mmCIF file of C-alpha atoms and ligand atoms in Angstrom:
data_model
loop_
_atom_site.group_PDB
_atom_site.id
_atom_site.type_symbol
_atom_site.label_atom_id
_atom_site.label_comp_id
_atom_site.label_asym_id
_atom_site.label_seq_id
_atom_site.Cartn_x
_atom_site.Cartn_y
_atom_site.Cartn_z
ATOM 1 C CA MET Z 1 73.600 129.858 154.641
ATOM 2 C CA GLY Z 2 74.129 132.185 151.682
ATOM 3 C CA THR Z 3 72.522 135.574 151.448
ATOM 4 C CA LYS Z 4 68.747 135.660 151.291
ATOM 5 C CA ARG Z 5 67.320 135.726 147.766
ATOM 6 C CA LEU Z 6 63.856 136.531 146.458
ATOM 7 C CA LYS Z 7 62.449 133.449 144.733
ATOM 8 C CA LEU Z 8 60.582 134.402 141.568
ATOM 9 C CA ALA Z 9 58.636 131.812 139.568
ATOM 10 C CA ILE Z 10 58.288 132.374 135.821
ATOM 11 C CA GLN Z 11 56.990 130.258 132.959
ATOM 12 C CA LYS Z 12 59.574 127.756 131.764
ATOM 13 C CA GLN Z 13 58.430 127.583 128.166
ATOM 14 C CA GLY Z 14 55.659 129.344 126.321
ATOM 15 C CA ARG Z 15 54.329 132.781 125.598
ATOM 16 C CA LEU Z 16 55.332 134.426 128.878
ATOM 17 C CA ALA Z 17 58.794 132.851 129.221
ATOM 18 C CA GLU Z 18 60.904 135.160 127.064
ATOM 19 C CA PRO Z 19 59.032 138.412 127.863
ATOM 20 C CA SER Z 20 59.485 137.645 131.605
ATOM 21 C CA LEU Z 21 63.254 137.231 131.213
ATOM 22 C CA GLU Z 22 63.337 140.339 129.023
ATOM 23 C CA LEU Z 23 61.585 142.320 131.758
ATOM 24 C CA LEU Z 24 64.171 141.140 134.299
ATOM 25 C CA ARG Z 25 66.961 142.186 131.923
ATOM 26 C CA LYS Z 26 65.386 145.636 131.600
ATOM 27 C CA CYS Z 27 65.474 145.787 135.409
ATOM 28 C CA GLY Z 28 69.216 145.167 135.182
ATOM 29 C CA ILE Z 29 68.876 141.572 136.399
ATOM 30 C CA SER Z 30 70.596 138.974 134.224
ATOM 31 C CA ILE Z 31 69.419 135.383 134.385
ATOM 32 C CA SER Z 32 70.855 132.499 132.429
ATOM 33 C CA ASN Z 33 68.311 130.008 131.192
ATOM 34 C CA GLY Z 34 69.102 126.787 129.400
ATOM 35 C CA PRO Z 35 67.069 123.783 128.311
ATOM 36 C CA GLY Z 36 66.182 121.604 131.261
ATOM 37 C CA LYS Z 37 67.189 124.231 133.776
ATOM 38 C CA LEU Z 38 64.795 124.453 136.735
ATOM 39 C CA ARG Z 39 66.426 127.201 138.735
ATOM 40 C CA SER Z 40 68.853 130.027 138.107
ATOM 41 C CA GLU Z 41 70.444 132.661 140.338
ATOM 42 C CA ALA Z 42 70.857 136.229 139.163
ATOM 43 C CA ALA Z 43 74.476 137.302 139.148
ATOM 44 C CA ASN Z 44 73.840 140.909 140.167
ATOM 45 C CA PHE Z 45 70.676 141.010 142.289
ATOM 46 C CA PRO Z 46 69.492 138.867 145.242
ATOM 47 C CA LEU Z 47 66.993 136.991 143.110
ATOM 48 C CA GLU Z 48 66.582 133.384 142.120
ATOM 49 C CA VAL Z 49 64.308 132.306 139.277
ATOM 50 C CA TYR Z 50 62.293 129.073 139.214
ATOM 51 C CA PHE Z 51 61.171 127.889 135.785
ATOM 52 C CA LEU Z 52 57.719 126.274 136.038
ATOM 53 C CA ARG Z 53 54.544 125.518 134.108
ATOM 54 C CA ASP Z 54 52.354 128.605 134.253
ATOM 55 C CA ASP Z 55 49.409 126.747 135.815
ATOM 56 C CA ASP Z 56 51.560 125.747 138.799
ATOM 57 C CA ILE Z 57 52.905 129.210 139.579
ATOM 58 C CA PRO Z 58 50.069 130.553 141.818
ATOM 59 C CA GLU Z 59 50.158 127.442 144.036
ATOM 60 C CA TYR Z 60 53.937 127.519 144.398
ATOM 61 C CA VAL Z 61 53.733 131.150 145.463
ATOM 62 C CA ALA Z 62 50.818 130.514 147.836
ATOM 63 C CA ASP Z 63 52.694 127.568 149.404
ATOM 64 C CA GLY Z 64 55.861 129.602 149.899
ATOM 65 C CA VAL Z 65 58.042 127.563 147.534
ATOM 66 C CA ALA Z 66 58.419 130.836 145.617
ATOM 67 C CA ASP Z 67 57.928 134.363 147.008
ATOM 68 C CA ALA Z 68 56.557 135.901 143.814
ATOM 69 C CA GLY Z 69 55.647 134.886 140.285
ATOM 70 C CA ILE Z 70 54.734 136.080 136.815
ATOM 71 C CA VAL Z 71 51.554 134.577 135.404
ATOM 72 C CA GLY Z 72 48.565 135.425 133.188
ATOM 73 C CA ALA Z 73 45.641 137.011 135.025
ATOM 74 C CA ASN Z 74 43.473 134.383 133.280
ATOM 75 C CA ILE Z 75 45.194 131.607 135.291
ATOM 76 C CA LEU Z 76 44.506 133.415 138.575
ATOM 77 C CA ALA Z 77 40.860 133.974 137.704
ATOM 78 C CA GLU Z 78 40.368 130.307 136.849
ATOM 79 C CA ALA Z 79 42.136 128.934 139.926
ATOM 80 C CA PRO Z 80 41.785 131.420 142.791
ATOM 81 C CA SER Z 81 44.597 131.102 145.339
ATOM 82 C CA GLN Z 82 46.083 132.974 148.266
ATOM 83 C CA VAL Z 83 48.297 135.288 146.257
ATOM 84 C CA GLU Z 84 47.949 138.973 145.576
ATOM 85 C CA THR Z 85 48.397 140.758 142.284
ATOM 86 C CA VAL Z 86 51.084 143.376 142.786
ATOM 87 C CA GLU Z 87 51.508 144.854 139.311
ATOM 88 C CA SER Z 88 50.213 144.467 135.756
ATOM 89 C CA LEU Z 89 53.158 143.949 133.439
ATOM 90 C CA GLY Z 90 51.906 145.056 130.030
ATOM 91 C CA PHE Z 91 52.725 141.892 128.056
ATOM 92 C CA GLY Z 92 50.913 138.623 127.329
ATOM 93 C CA GLN Z 93 47.787 140.586 126.468
ATOM 94 C CA CYS Z 94 44.896 138.461 125.319
ATOM 95 C CA ARG Z 95 41.182 138.011 125.829
ATOM 96 C CA LEU Z 96 39.072 135.046 126.803
ATOM 97 C CA ALA Z 97 36.336 135.015 124.187
ATOM 98 C CA ILE Z 98 33.346 132.950 123.139
ATOM 99 C CA ALA Z 99 33.292 131.951 119.473
ATOM 100 C CA VAL Z 100 30.969 129.907 117.279
ATOM 101 C CA PRO Z 101 31.240 128.380 113.788
ATOM 102 C CA LYS Z 102 30.757 131.027 111.093
ATOM 103 C CA ALA Z 103 27.503 129.461 109.892
ATOM 104 C CA SER Z 104 26.050 129.074 113.408
ATOM 105 C CA ASP Z 105 22.700 130.688 114.217
ATOM 106 C CA VAL Z 106 24.164 131.779 117.578
ATOM 107 C CA ARG Z 107 24.497 135.603 117.496
ATOM 108 C CA SER Z 108 24.702 136.529 121.162
ATOM 109 C CA VAL Z 109 25.214 135.086 124.623
ATOM 110 C CA ASP Z 110 21.446 134.603 125.032
ATOM 111 C CA ASP Z 111 21.446 132.231 122.063
ATOM 112 C CA LEU Z 112 23.880 129.943 123.913
ATOM 113 C CA ALA Z 113 21.149 128.685 126.267
ATOM 114 C CA GLY Z 114 21.104 124.892 126.161
ATOM 115 C CA ARG Z 115 24.164 124.722 123.900
ATOM 116 C CA ARG Z 116 27.453 123.011 124.582
ATOM 117 C CA ILE Z 117 30.599 125.146 125.034
ATOM 118 C CA ALA Z 118 34.112 123.664 125.071
ATOM 119 C CA THR Z 119 36.697 125.471 127.219
ATOM 120 C CA SER Z 120 39.755 125.142 129.439
ATOM 121 C CA TYR Z 121 38.300 127.917 131.613
ATOM 122 C CA PRO Z 122 35.113 126.376 133.088
ATOM 123 C CA LEU Z 123 35.049 128.475 136.268
ATOM 124 C CA ILE Z 124 35.385 131.852 134.537
ATOM 125 C CA LEU Z 125 32.862 130.798 131.899
ATOM 126 C CA ARG Z 126 30.376 129.536 134.502
ATOM 127 C CA LYS Z 127 30.524 132.833 136.406
ATOM 128 C CA PHE Z 128 30.130 134.779 133.195
ATOM 129 C CA LEU Z 129 27.105 132.781 132.018
ATOM 130 C CA ASP Z 130 25.535 133.072 135.484
ATOM 131 C CA SER Z 131 25.956 136.842 135.337
ATOM 132 C CA ARG Z 132 24.071 136.761 132.010
ATOM 133 C CA HIS Z 133 21.430 134.350 133.380
ATOM 134 C CA THR Z 134 22.242 131.895 130.611
ATOM 135 C CA GLU Z 135 22.363 128.159 131.200
ATOM 136 C CA ALA Z 136 24.654 126.230 128.889
ATOM 137 C CA ASP Z 137 26.479 122.931 129.048
ATOM 138 C CA ILE Z 138 30.169 123.606 129.807
ATOM 139 C CA HIS Z 139 32.474 120.920 128.477
ATOM 140 C CA GLU Z 140 35.984 121.141 129.927
ATOM 141 C CA ILE Z 141 38.885 120.157 127.669
ATOM 142 C CA SER Z 142 42.534 120.886 128.270
ATOM 143 C CA GLY Z 143 43.843 121.723 124.810
ATOM 144 C CA SER Z 144 42.987 122.286 121.119
ATOM 145 C CA VAL Z 145 39.699 123.836 122.163
ATOM 146 C CA GLU Z 146 39.334 125.497 118.760
ATOM 147 C CA ILE Z 147 38.742 122.185 116.952
ATOM 148 C CA ALA Z 148 35.867 121.073 119.228
ATOM 149 C CA PRO Z 149 33.032 122.443 117.021
ATOM 150 C CA SER Z 150 34.381 120.946 113.787
ATOM 151 C CA ILE Z 151 34.546 117.456 115.307
ATOM 152 C CA GLY Z 152 31.029 117.762 116.690
ATOM 153 C CA LEU Z 153 32.111 118.033 120.314
ATOM 154 C CA ALA Z 154 30.601 121.454 120.998
ATOM 155 C CA ASP Z 155 28.454 124.252 119.557
ATOM 156 C CA ALA Z 156 30.808 126.970 120.754
ATOM 157 C CA VAL Z 157 34.210 127.505 122.347
ATOM 158 C CA CYS Z 158 35.493 129.814 125.056
ATOM 159 C CA ASP Z 159 39.232 130.261 124.562
ATOM 160 C CA LEU Z 160 42.122 132.714 124.761
ATOM 161 C CA VAL Z 161 42.575 134.885 121.695
ATOM 162 C CA SER Z 162 45.320 137.319 120.806
ATOM 163 C CA SER Z 163 45.561 137.929 117.053
ATOM 164 C CA GLY Z 164 42.373 135.978 116.291
ATOM 165 C CA SER Z 165 44.048 133.980 113.523
ATOM 166 C CA THR Z 166 43.488 130.623 115.264
ATOM 167 C CA LEU Z 167 39.753 131.279 115.454
ATOM 168 C CA PHE Z 168 39.726 132.449 111.851
ATOM 169 C CA SER Z 169 41.587 129.463 110.465
ATOM 170 C CA ASN Z 170 39.218 127.148 112.322
ATOM 171 C CA GLY Z 171 36.167 128.816 110.815
ATOM 172 C CA LEU Z 172 35.058 130.420 114.082
ATOM 173 C CA ARG Z 173 33.704 133.904 114.756
ATOM 174 C CA GLU Z 174 33.846 135.721 118.084
ATOM 175 C CA ILE Z 175 30.583 136.730 119.684
ATOM 176 C CA GLU Z 176 31.649 137.973 123.125
ATOM 177 C CA THR Z 177 34.676 138.882 125.268
ATOM 178 C CA VAL Z 178 34.468 137.219 128.678
ATOM 179 C CA MET Z 179 37.640 138.674 130.207
ATOM 180 C CA ARG Z 180 40.747 140.619 129.241
ATOM 181 C CA SER Z 181 44.067 139.356 130.508
ATOM 182 C CA GLU Z 182 47.770 140.157 130.659
ATOM 183 C CA ALA Z 183 50.792 138.989 132.609
ATOM 184 C CA VAL Z 184 50.852 140.113 136.239
ATOM 185 C CA LEU Z 185 53.316 139.941 139.104
ATOM 186 C CA VAL Z 186 51.879 138.033 142.059
ATOM 187 C CA ALA Z 187 53.273 137.675 145.561
ATOM 188 C CA ARG Z 188 52.367 136.055 148.851
ATOM 189 C CA PRO Z 189 50.734 138.599 151.151
ATOM 190 C CA ASP Z 190 52.710 137.493 154.245
ATOM 191 C CA GLN Z 191 56.372 137.708 153.195
ATOM 192 C CA ASP Z 192 59.111 137.558 155.799
ATOM 193 C CA ARG Z 193 60.994 140.777 156.397
ATOM 194 C CA SER Z 194 64.006 140.055 154.206
ATOM 195 C CA SER Z 195 62.084 138.875 151.154
ATOM 196 C CA GLU Z 196 59.753 141.844 151.547
ATOM 197 C CA THR Z 197 62.768 144.175 151.436
ATOM 198 C CA ILE Z 198 64.099 142.550 148.270
ATOM 199 C CA LEU Z 199 60.620 142.532 146.719
ATOM 200 C CA GLY Z 200 60.461 146.283 147.403
ATOM 201 C CA GLN Z 201 63.803 146.841 145.654
ATOM 202 C CA PHE Z 202 62.685 144.700 142.730
ATOM 203 C CA LEU Z 203 59.376 146.593 142.460
ATOM 204 C CA PHE Z 204 61.215 149.905 142.480
ATOM 205 C CA ARG Z 205 63.163 148.863 139.384
ATOM 206 C CA LEU Z 206 60.148 147.214 137.783
ATOM 207 C CA ARG Z 207 57.980 150.317 138.117
ATOM 208 C CA GLY Z 208 60.789 152.391 136.605
ATOM 209 C CA VAL Z 209 60.834 150.094 133.587
ATOM 210 C CA LEU Z 210 57.035 150.087 133.239
ATOM 211 C CA ALA Z 211 56.816 153.885 133.489
ATOM 212 C CA ALA Z 212 59.599 154.253 130.922
ATOM 213 C CA ARG Z 213 57.763 152.019 128.448
ATOM 214 C CA GLN Z 214 54.919 154.493 128.164
ATOM 215 C CA ASN Z 215 57.162 157.509 127.673
ATOM 216 C CA LYS Z 216 59.553 158.759 125.028
ATOM 217 C CA TYR Z 217 62.477 161.131 125.155
ATOM 218 C CA ILE Z 218 61.976 163.799 122.492
ATOM 219 C CA LEU Z 219 64.793 165.879 121.006
ATOM 220 C CA LEU Z 220 64.189 168.515 118.386
ATOM 221 C CA ASN Z 221 65.714 171.633 116.879
ATOM 222 C CA ALA Z 222 63.672 174.818 116.726
ATOM 223 C CA PRO Z 223 64.021 178.498 115.907
ATOM 224 C CA ALA Z 224 64.689 180.281 119.227
ATOM 225 C CA GLU Z 225 61.812 182.712 118.740
ATOM 226 C CA ARG Z 226 59.273 179.862 118.609
ATOM 227 C CA VAL Z 227 60.431 178.040 121.750
ATOM 228 C CA ASP Z 228 57.540 179.300 123.901
ATOM 229 C CA GLU Z 229 55.041 178.030 121.384
ATOM 230 C CA ILE Z 230 56.796 174.639 121.202
ATOM 231 C CA SER Z 231 57.033 174.348 124.994
ATOM 232 C CA ARG Z 232 53.282 174.865 125.233
ATOM 233 C CA ILE Z 233 52.650 172.100 122.693
ATOM 234 C CA LEU Z 234 54.849 169.548 124.515
ATOM 235 C CA PRO Z 235 52.811 168.065 127.368
ATOM 236 C CA GLY Z 236 55.966 167.087 129.255
ATOM 237 C CA MET Z 237 56.495 166.120 132.864
ATOM 238 C CA LYS Z 238 58.084 169.536 133.443
ATOM 239 C CA SER Z 239 59.052 172.400 131.193
ATOM 240 C CA PRO Z 240 61.469 171.134 128.533
ATOM 241 C CA THR Z 241 65.250 171.593 128.640
ATOM 242 C CA ILE Z 242 66.380 174.182 126.092
ATOM 243 C CA LEU Z 243 69.984 174.362 124.895
ATOM 244 C CA PRO Z 244 71.527 176.757 122.383
ATOM 245 C CA LEU Z 245 72.812 175.304 119.103
ATOM 246 C CA ALA Z 246 75.982 176.388 117.315
ATOM 247 C CA GLU Z 247 73.822 177.921 114.596
ATOM 248 C CA PRO Z 248 72.664 181.371 115.777
ATOM 249 C CA GLY Z 249 68.935 181.702 116.416
ATOM 250 C CA TRP Z 250 68.427 177.936 116.856
ATOM 251 C CA VAL Z 251 67.976 175.872 119.997
ATOM 252 C CA SER Z 252 67.651 172.209 120.852
ATOM 253 C CA VAL Z 253 64.585 171.222 122.912
ATOM 254 C CA HIS Z 254 64.541 168.078 125.105
ATOM 255 C CA SER Z 255 61.451 166.671 126.778
ATOM 256 C CA VAL Z 256 59.885 163.461 128.081
ATOM 257 C CA ILE Z 257 56.312 162.833 127.010
ATOM 258 C CA GLY Z 258 53.834 159.978 126.829
ATOM 259 C CA GLU Z 259 54.134 158.075 123.560
ATOM 260 C CA LYS Z 260 50.439 158.516 122.761
ATOM 261 C CA ASP Z 261 50.623 162.266 123.448
ATOM 262 C CA PHE Z 262 53.611 162.598 121.157
ATOM 263 C CA TRP Z 263 51.760 161.301 118.097
ATOM 264 C CA GLU Z 264 48.977 163.752 118.798
ATOM 265 C CA VAL Z 265 51.276 166.778 118.860
ATOM 266 C CA VAL Z 266 53.874 165.911 116.218
ATOM 267 C CA ASP Z 267 52.104 167.841 113.437
ATOM 268 C CA SER Z 268 51.746 170.949 115.580
ATOM 269 C CA LEU Z 269 55.443 170.742 116.454
ATOM 270 C CA LYS Z 270 56.359 170.718 112.777
ATOM 271 C CA LEU Z 271 54.031 173.621 112.076
ATOM 272 C CA ALA Z 272 55.776 175.505 114.885
ATOM 273 C CA GLY Z 273 59.072 175.073 113.035
ATOM 274 C CA ALA Z 274 60.493 172.000 114.792
ATOM 275 C CA GLN Z 275 63.091 170.112 112.745
ATOM 276 C CA GLY Z 276 65.197 166.979 113.157
ATOM 277 C CA ILE Z 277 62.771 165.444 115.649
ATOM 278 C CA LEU Z 278 64.231 162.406 117.424
ATOM 279 C CA VAL Z 279 62.046 160.031 119.462
ATOM 280 C CA LEU Z 280 64.104 157.852 121.805
ATOM 281 C CA SER Z 281 63.146 154.932 124.025
ATOM 282 C CA ILE Z 282 63.768 155.261 127.736
ATOM 283 C CA ASP Z 283 65.110 152.320 129.749
ATOM 284 C CA GLN Z 284 64.308 153.502 133.242
ATOM 285 C CA MET Z 285 62.321 156.339 134.736
ATOM 286 C CA ILE Z 286 62.876 156.849 138.447
ATOM 287 C CA ARG Z 287 60.305 159.217 139.904
HETATM 288 O O1 LIG T 1 53.375 124.668 129.561
HETATM 289 P P1 LIG T 1 52.566 125.739 130.195
HETATM 290 O O2 LIG T 1 51.362 125.215 130.936
HETATM 291 O O3 LIG T 1 53.432 126.633 131.029
HETATM 292 O O4 LIG T 1 52.071 126.670 128.993
HETATM 293 P P2 LIG T 1 50.628 126.865 128.345
HETATM 294 O O5 LIG T 1 50.615 126.130 127.052
HETATM 295 O O6 LIG T 1 49.540 126.642 129.326
HETATM 296 O O7 LIG T 1 50.647 128.430 128.134
HETATM 297 P P3 LIG T 1 50.945 129.378 126.868
HETATM 298 O O8 LIG T 1 52.409 129.594 126.750
HETATM 299 O O9 LIG T 1 50.188 128.958 125.664
HETATM 300 O O10 LIG T 1 50.250 130.711 127.417
HETATM 301 C C1 LIG T 1 50.707 131.314 128.590
HETATM 302 C C2 LIG T 1 49.883 132.560 128.840
HETATM 303 O O11 LIG T 1 50.027 133.464 127.747
HETATM 304 C C3 LIG T 1 48.385 132.347 128.904
HETATM 305 O O12 LIG T 1 47.970 131.871 130.180
HETATM 306 C C4 LIG T 1 47.862 133.757 128.644
HETATM 307 O O13 LIG T 1 47.889 134.522 129.837
HETATM 308 C C5 LIG T 1 48.896 134.337 127.694
HETATM 309 N N1 LIG T 1 48.457 134.419 126.282
HETATM 310 C C6 LIG T 1 48.504 135.555 125.523
HETATM 311 C C7 LIG T 1 47.972 133.432 125.499
HETATM 312 C C8 LIG T 1 47.728 133.996 124.242
HETATM 313 N N2 LIG T 1 48.076 135.312 124.288
HETATM 314 C C9 LIG T 1 47.233 133.156 123.169
HETATM 315 N N3 LIG T 1 47.039 133.629 122.040
HETATM 316 N N4 LIG T 1 47.746 132.123 125.729
HETATM 317 C C10 LIG T 1 47.283 131.357 124.729
HETATM 318 N N5 LIG T 1 47.019 131.815 123.467
HETATM 319 C C11 LIG T 1 46.589 130.809 122.435
HETATM 320 C C12 LIG T 1 45.193 130.996 121.888
HETATM 321 O O14 LIG T 1 44.280 130.309 122.700
HETATM 322 C C13 LIG T 1 45.303 130.369 120.497
HETATM 323 O O15 LIG T 1 45.050 128.995 120.565
HETATM 324 O O16 LIG T 1 47.429 130.919 121.319
HETATM 325 C C14 LIG T 1 46.782 130.552 120.140
HETATM 326 C C15 LIG T 1 47.086 131.614 119.104
HETATM 327 O O17 LIG T 1 46.335 132.779 119.352
HETATM 328 P P4 LIG T 1 45.843 133.737 118.177
HETATM 329 O O18 LIG T 1 44.560 134.404 118.602
HETATM 330 O O19 LIG T 1 46.955 134.750 118.016
HETATM 331 O O20 LIG T 1 45.671 132.916 116.935
HETATM 332 ZN ZN1 LIG T 2 49.600 126.096 131.169
#
């Protein structure tokens, strides 16, 4: 028996595959993946990755073949299973939306009554239509949903959308968002002690990476007499670090702030005399 490893299932090929590996790399966990590879052990962390089809991941986790997995929230909502969502991961963002041909007389969900809707997400769509007290004919198809209206198979579609260009190039217009989705980390609720310990260590790193993504490290030069003003503008975690520069009367100011906040205050910083502003990415933020 080797040492115990946490078994993490990720998508083998597709939209979530590379971002999942990238997230592991950011956590300092290097995984080698090659074509045809089903399993890979991390060299520097007690973790083993299984490469699977995304639809299979929740069941593998529920059955204990894997301890945790990365999958779109849309998959979980369509096929409920005994796994819990531990963390939202901030990639794979998309929405499940209803769309109709541009020339259709359907304007709203109400207008869908009695119409035929093609989708790979019949359960989510059924619940949504029920909540709107609308009865429509749900036609389940497994792929190329967007072409269903043009071949006369359906009056509308309910499909995942990210940029919207697939809908556009198929002459469809969105009328309603049914659900928003992104990649999430799922785990089995009843882990054994050792995998729970490793999962905890993994989550510690993961949360550091996720927190860092929303923050920036700001460096700027400022006239010493305006440092109080600048410190008030920077909505940092704590008061900024202030270091003297070689040039008399000037200091360097360092702070960590939310990326969104930074863009709101950048003009005020410049007005307060800030120069040479550097905005740096942060890899990890351990609180
Ligand atoms: O083989 P496997 O079953 O593992 O892969 P898959 O083909 O089922 O999945 P994949 O790789 O297409 O998607 C995996 C997950 O990525 C989905 O379950 C979602 O959680 C997420 N995701 C994010 C998306 C999209 N964005 C997306 N745009 N999944 C699918 N799409 C489709 C969309 O339906 C459209 O047909 O991509 C096409 C392009 O989208 P637009 O709007 O940018 O044109
Ligand atoms: Zn799939």
